CSV table of C-alpha atoms in Angstrom, one decimal:
chain,number,residue,atom,x,y,z
A,12,MET,CA,19.2,0.2,176.3
A,13,LEU,CA,20.5,-1.6,178.4
A,14,LYS,CA,24.1,-0.7,178.7
A,15,GLY,CA,23.6,2.8,178.6
A,16,LEU,CA,21.6,2.3,181.7
A,17,LEU,CA,24.3,0.2,183.0
A,18,PHE,CA,26.9,3.1,182.3
A,19,ILE,CA,24.5,5.9,183.9
A,20,SER,CA,23.9,3.5,187.2
A,21,PRO,CA,25.5,5.8,189.0
A,22,TRP,CA,24.4,9.0,188.6
A,23,ILE,CA,20.7,6.7,188.7
A,24,VAL,CA,22.1,5.9,192.4
A,25,GLY,CA,23.2,8.9,193.1
A,26,PHE,CA,20.2,10.6,191.8
A,27,SER,CA,17.7,8.5,193.4
A,28,PHE,CA,19.0,8.7,197.3
A,29,PHE,CA,20.0,11.9,197.5
A,30,VAL,CA,17.8,14.2,195.6
A,31,LEU,CA,14.6,12.4,195.0
A,32,TYR,CA,13.7,10.7,198.2
A,33,PRO,CA,15.1,13.5,200.5
A,34,THR,CA,12.4,15.3,198.4
A,35,ILE,CA,9.6,12.8,198.5
A,36,TYR,CA,10.8,12.3,202.3
A,37,SER,CA,10.4,16.3,202.7
A,38,PHE,CA,7.4,16.3,200.9
A,39,VAL,CA,5.3,13.9,203.1
A,40,ILE,CA,7.2,15.2,206.3
A,41,SER,CA,5.6,18.6,206.0
A,42,PHE,CA,2.3,17.1,207.0
A,43,PHE,CA,3.7,16.5,210.2
A,44,ARG,CA,5.1,17.4,213.8
A,45,TYR,CA,8.6,16.0,213.9
A,46,SER,CA,11.2,16.6,215.6
A,47,GLY,CA,13.5,14.1,214.2
A,48,ILE,CA,14.1,12.2,217.8
A,49,GLN,CA,9.6,11.5,218.5
A,50,PRO,CA,7.5,9.7,216.7
A,51,PRO,CA,5.9,12.3,213.9
A,52,VAL,CA,2.4,13.2,214.0
A,53,TRP,CA,0.2,14.3,212.1
A,54,LEU,CA,-0.7,17.7,211.5
A,55,GLY,CA,-2.3,18.1,207.9
A,56,TRP,CA,-2.3,21.1,206.2
A,57,GLN,CA,-1.3,23.1,209.2
A,58,ASN,CA,2.3,24.1,209.0
A,59,TYR,CA,1.2,25.5,205.6
A,60,ILE,CA,-1.5,27.8,207.6
A,61,ARG,CA,1.5,28.6,210.0
A,62,LEU,CA,3.5,29.3,207.1
A,63,PHE,CA,1.5,32.4,205.7
A,64,THR,CA,0.4,33.9,209.0
A,65,ASP,CA,3.6,33.6,210.2
A,66,PRO,CA,5.3,37.0,210.3
A,67,LEU,CA,9.5,35.8,210.2
A,68,VAL,CA,8.6,34.3,207.2
A,69,GLY,CA,7.7,37.2,205.7
A,70,MET,CA,10.1,39.1,206.6
A,71,SER,CA,12.8,36.5,205.4
A,72,VAL,CA,10.8,36.8,201.9
A,73,GLN,CA,11.6,40.3,201.7
A,74,ASN,CA,15.5,39.9,203.1
A,75,THR,CA,16.0,37.2,200.2
A,76,LEU,CA,14.1,39.0,197.7
A,77,PHE,CA,16.2,42.3,198.3
A,78,TYR,CA,19.2,40.3,198.5
A,79,ALA,CA,18.3,38.3,194.9
A,80,ALA,CA,17.4,41.5,193.2
A,81,LEU,CA,20.2,43.4,193.7
A,82,ALA,CA,23.0,40.7,193.7
A,83,VAL,CA,21.7,38.8,190.7
A,84,PRO,CA,21.7,41.5,188.0
A,85,ILE,CA,24.9,43.5,189.5
A,86,GLY,CA,26.5,40.3,188.5
A,87,LEU,CA,25.3,39.3,185.6
A,88,ILE,CA,26.6,42.8,184.8
A,89,ILE,CA,30.1,42.4,186.4
A,90,SER,CA,30.5,38.9,184.8
A,91,ILE,CA,30.1,39.9,181.8
A,92,LEU,CA,32.4,43.2,181.8
A,93,LEU,CA,34.1,40.0,183.6
A,94,ALA,CA,34.5,37.9,180.2
A,95,LEU,CA,34.9,40.9,178.3
A,96,ALA,CA,38.3,41.8,179.9
A,97,MET,CA,39.8,38.1,179.3
A,98,HIS,CA,38.3,37.9,175.8
A,99,ARG,CA,40.9,40.3,175.4
A,100,GLU,CA,43.6,39.8,172.9
A,101,VAL,CA,46.8,40.9,174.6
A,102,LYS,CA,49.6,38.8,175.4
A,103,GLU,CA,49.0,38.2,179.4
A,104,VAL,CA,45.3,37.6,178.8
A,105,SER,CA,46.5,34.3,180.5
A,106,LEU,CA,47.3,36.2,183.5
A,107,TYR,CA,44.3,38.1,183.7
A,108,ARG,CA,41.8,35.7,183.6
A,109,THR,CA,43.7,33.5,186.6
A,110,ALA,CA,43.8,36.8,188.3
A,111,LEU,CA,40.0,37.3,187.4
A,112,TYR,CA,38.8,33.9,188.6
A,113,LEU,CA,40.6,33.5,191.8
A,114,PRO,CA,38.1,35.3,193.9
A,115,SER,CA,35.5,33.0,192.7
A,116,ILE,CA,37.1,30.0,194.4
A,117,ILE,CA,37.2,31.4,198.1
A,118,PRO,CA,35.2,29.6,200.1
A,119,VAL,CA,32.1,31.3,201.5
A,120,PHE,CA,33.1,30.2,204.6
A,121,ALA,CA,36.7,32.3,204.6
A,122,LEU,CA,35.2,35.7,202.5
A,123,SER,CA,32.7,36.3,205.3
A,124,PHE,CA,35.9,36.5,208.1
A,125,ILE,CA,37.8,38.5,205.8
A,126,PHE,CA,34.7,41.0,205.1
A,127,ILE,CA,34.3,41.4,208.6
A,128,VAL,CA,37.9,42.4,209.1
A,129,LEU,CA,37.7,44.5,205.8
A,130,ILE,CA,34.5,47.0,206.9
A,131,ASN,CA,35.2,46.8,210.9
A,132,PRO,CA,34.0,50.0,211.6
A,133,GLN,CA,37.8,50.9,213.8
A,134,TYR,CA,40.7,49.7,211.9
A,135,GLY,CA,38.9,48.2,208.6
A,136,LEU,CA,40.5,49.5,205.4
A,137,VAL,CA,36.8,50.0,204.0
A,138,ASN,CA,36.3,52.7,206.5
A,139,SER,CA,40.0,54.1,206.7
A,140,LEU,CA,39.8,54.1,202.6
A,141,LEU,CA,36.3,56.2,202.9
A,142,GLY,CA,37.6,58.3,205.6
A,143,ARG,CA,40.1,60.2,204.1
A,144,PHE,CA,37.2,61.2,201.8
A,145,GLY,CA,35.5,62.8,204.5
A,146,VAL,CA,32.8,60.0,205.4
A,147,PRO,CA,32.2,59.1,208.7
A,148,GLN,CA,32.8,55.3,209.9
A,149,MET,CA,30.5,53.3,210.6
A,150,ASP,CA,29.7,50.1,211.1
A,151,TYR,CA,27.7,48.4,208.6
A,152,LEU,CA,27.1,45.0,210.0
A,153,SER,CA,25.1,46.5,213.0
A,154,ASP,CA,22.8,47.8,209.9
A,155,PRO,CA,20.1,46.1,208.7
A,156,THR,CA,20.0,47.1,205.5
A,157,GLY,CA,24.1,47.9,205.3
A,158,ALA,CA,24.3,44.1,206.4
A,159,LYS,CA,22.4,43.1,203.3
A,160,VAL,CA,24.4,45.7,201.3
A,161,VAL,CA,27.4,44.7,202.3
A,162,MET,CA,26.7,40.7,201.3
A,163,VAL,CA,25.5,42.2,197.5
A,164,VAL,CA,29.1,43.4,197.4
A,165,MET,CA,30.5,40.0,198.4
A,166,ALA,CA,28.7,37.9,195.8
A,167,GLN,CA,30.3,39.8,192.9
A,168,LEU,CA,33.4,37.9,194.3
A,169,GLY,CA,32.1,35.1,192.7
A,170,ALA,CA,31.8,36.6,189.4
A,171,GLY,CA,34.2,34.8,187.8
A,172,ASN,CA,32.0,31.6,187.8
A,173,ALA,CA,29.7,33.9,185.1
A,174,ALA,CA,32.5,35.3,183.5
A,175,LEU,CA,33.8,31.9,182.7
A,176,ILE,CA,30.3,30.9,180.7
A,177,PHE,CA,30.3,34.1,179.0
A,178,LEU,CA,33.9,34.4,177.8
A,179,ALA,CA,32.5,30.7,176.0
A,180,GLY,CA,30.0,32.3,174.3
A,181,LEU,CA,31.9,35.2,173.4
A,182,ASN,CA,34.2,32.5,171.7
A,183,GLY,CA,32.0,31.1,170.0
A,184,ILE,CA,30.3,34.6,168.4
A,185,PRO,CA,31.9,34.5,164.8
A,186,LYS,CA,34.2,37.6,164.2
A,187,THR,CA,33.3,37.8,160.7
A,188,LEU,CA,29.7,39.4,162.3
A,189,TYR,CA,32.1,42.2,163.5
A,190,GLU,CA,34.1,43.2,160.7
A,191,ALA,CA,30.3,43.5,158.6
A,192,ALA,CA,29.2,45.5,161.2
A,193,ARG,CA,32.5,47.9,161.1
A,194,ILE,CA,32.0,47.9,157.1
A,195,ASP,CA,28.8,49.1,157.7
A,196,GLY,CA,30.3,51.9,159.9
A,197,SER,CA,28.8,50.4,163.0
A,198,SER,CA,30.8,51.6,166.5
A,199,HIS,CA,32.0,49.4,169.4
A,200,LEU,CA,28.4,50.2,171.5
A,201,GLY,CA,26.8,48.8,168.7
A,202,CYS,CA,28.6,45.9,167.9
A,203,PHE,CA,28.0,45.4,171.6
A,204,LEU,CA,24.1,45.9,171.6
A,205,ARG,CA,23.4,44.5,168.3
A,206,ILE,CA,26.0,41.3,168.0
A,207,THR,CA,27.3,40.4,171.3
A,208,LEU,CA,24.4,41.0,174.1
A,209,PRO,CA,21.8,39.2,171.6
A,210,LEU,CA,24.5,36.4,171.0
A,211,LEU,CA,25.4,36.0,174.4
A,212,SER,CA,21.7,35.7,175.3
A,213,PRO,CA,21.7,32.1,175.8
A,214,ALA,CA,24.7,32.0,178.5
A,215,ILE,CA,22.6,35.4,180.2
A,216,LEU,CA,19.4,33.0,180.5
A,217,PHE,CA,21.2,30.5,181.9
A,218,ASN,CA,23.8,32.4,184.3
A,219,LEU,CA,20.2,34.2,185.5
A,220,ILE,CA,18.3,30.9,186.4
A,221,THR,CA,21.4,29.8,188.3
A,222,GLY,CA,21.9,33.2,189.7
A,223,VAL,CA,18.4,33.6,191.1
A,224,SER,CA,18.7,30.5,192.5
A,225,GLY,CA,21.4,30.8,193.9
A,226,GLY,CA,20.2,34.1,195.4
A,227,LEU,CA,17.2,32.2,196.9
A,228,GLN,CA,19.3,30.3,199.4
A,229,VAL,CA,21.4,32.7,200.1
A,230,PHE,CA,22.5,31.4,203.7
A,231,GLN,CA,26.3,31.2,204.3
A,232,GLN,CA,27.1,34.8,204.6
A,233,ALA,CA,24.4,35.4,207.1
A,234,TYR,CA,25.0,32.4,209.6
A,235,ILE,CA,28.4,33.6,210.1
A,236,MET,CA,28.7,37.3,209.6
A,237,THR,CA,25.7,38.7,211.8
A,238,ALA,CA,23.7,35.3,212.5
A,239,GLY,CA,20.3,36.5,211.0
A,240,GLY,CA,20.5,40.0,212.7
A,241,PRO,CA,20.8,42.9,213.5
A,242,ALA,CA,17.0,43.3,214.0
A,243,ASN,CA,16.1,39.7,212.0
A,244,GLY,CA,18.0,41.9,208.4
A,245,THR,CA,19.5,39.8,207.5
A,246,LEU,CA,16.8,36.7,208.6
A,247,PHE,CA,16.9,35.0,204.7
A,248,TYR,CA,14.7,32.5,204.1
A,249,MET,CA,17.2,29.1,204.0
A,250,TYR,CA,18.3,30.8,207.7
A,251,TYR,CA,14.7,31.2,209.2
A,252,LEU,CA,14.4,27.0,207.5
A,253,TYR,CA,18.0,26.6,208.8
A,254,ARG,CA,16.4,27.9,212.3
A,255,ASN,CA,13.7,25.5,212.5
A,256,ALA,CA,14.9,22.6,211.4
A,257,PHE,CA,18.2,22.7,213.9
A,258,SER,CA,17.5,25.2,216.4
A,259,TYR,CA,14.0,24.8,217.2
A,260,ALA,CA,13.7,21.2,215.9
A,261,GLN,CA,10.6,21.7,214.2
A,262,LEU,CA,11.8,19.7,211.0
A,263,GLY,CA,7.8,19.4,210.0
A,264,TYR,CA,7.8,23.4,209.5
A,265,ALA,CA,11.5,23.4,207.6
A,266,CYS,CA,10.4,21.1,205.7
A,267,ALA,CA,7.1,22.6,204.5
A,268,LEU,CA,9.2,25.8,204.1
A,269,ALA,CA,11.5,23.8,202.2
A,270,VAL,CA,8.0,22.5,199.6
A,271,MET,CA,7.1,26.2,199.7
A,272,LEU,CA,11.0,27.0,198.4
A,273,PHE,CA,11.2,24.5,195.8
A,274,LEU,CA,7.8,25.2,194.2
A,275,PHE,CA,8.4,29.0,194.3
A,276,GLY,CA,11.9,28.2,192.8
A,277,LEU,CA,10.6,26.1,190.0
A,278,VAL,CA,7.9,28.8,189.0
A,279,LEU,CA,10.2,31.3,188.8
A,280,ALA,CA,12.3,29.0,186.5
A,281,LEU,CA,9.1,28.2,184.1
A,282,LEU,CA,8.3,31.9,183.7
A,283,LEU,CA,12.2,33.0,183.0
A,284,TYR,CA,11.9,29.8,180.4
A,285,TRP,CA,8.8,31.0,178.9
A,286,PHE,CA,10.4,34.5,179.1
A,287,SER,CA,12.9,33.7,177.7
A,288,GLN,CA,11.3,32.8,173.7
A,289,ARG,CA,11.0,36.6,173.9
A,290,PHE,CA,15.2,37.7,174.1
A,291,VAL,CA,17.3,34.6,173.8
A,292,ASN,CA,19.2,33.7,169.9
A,293,TYR,CA,20.4,30.9,169.1
A,294,ASP,CA,21.0,31.3,166.2
A,295,ALA,CA,25.0,33.0,165.4
A,296,SER,CA,25.1,32.5,161.9
């Protein structure tokens, strides 16, 4: 046992100093008024009371849930389609896999600037292509809903990561199941619905949880592309947390926001695990 603890000691040290301690410290500071410079002042539950009465918190929650409700399911569908394309038995499959995965390794910082150019209302490629079909030019980032939709579309370029996990799941499905189904007269769609999807359910659950976690923490796109605007249309929860911590020097209130996000994410993950018992199939035999 001692040797085992010695081997995992780097992880224990890293987890203790960079995850466990900051989490506990944030929870403690959430009960104080703290600017990071002056000594903390005890407030009790006032930060949490303020959180439930702050209209910007409600707006940021709505924006975040709107983004997650679109980006996560669309991302799962696109990831499964990419995985099916990567799973094709063709000679050039390695090139296809590389090409489909490459967009997911582009940093969000760079993607944000690329999309700003692509959707520019004057010379952007998107407006130029849509203009050929009679669609009028539009500044998508000046519309609260349009800006969120742009960020949802941009998130799909990271579908390659989830597609690799789905590809591993596809490789683990026995081919004999498909052969037996075709002998019984099942179509390709029937095989997909009755064999592929049920046996991909563990990978779907994993990508669903990681996708929801990432959707609730969306930040960089709003910070770079719109700075939370227009009209707070992209004021996501994490961006509002960032503002309170680093723009307004209200670290105590920001920690209260972080604690609530942690608790909400934890409850949501537990609900997903509980619900997954109805559809996740771990038996591929």
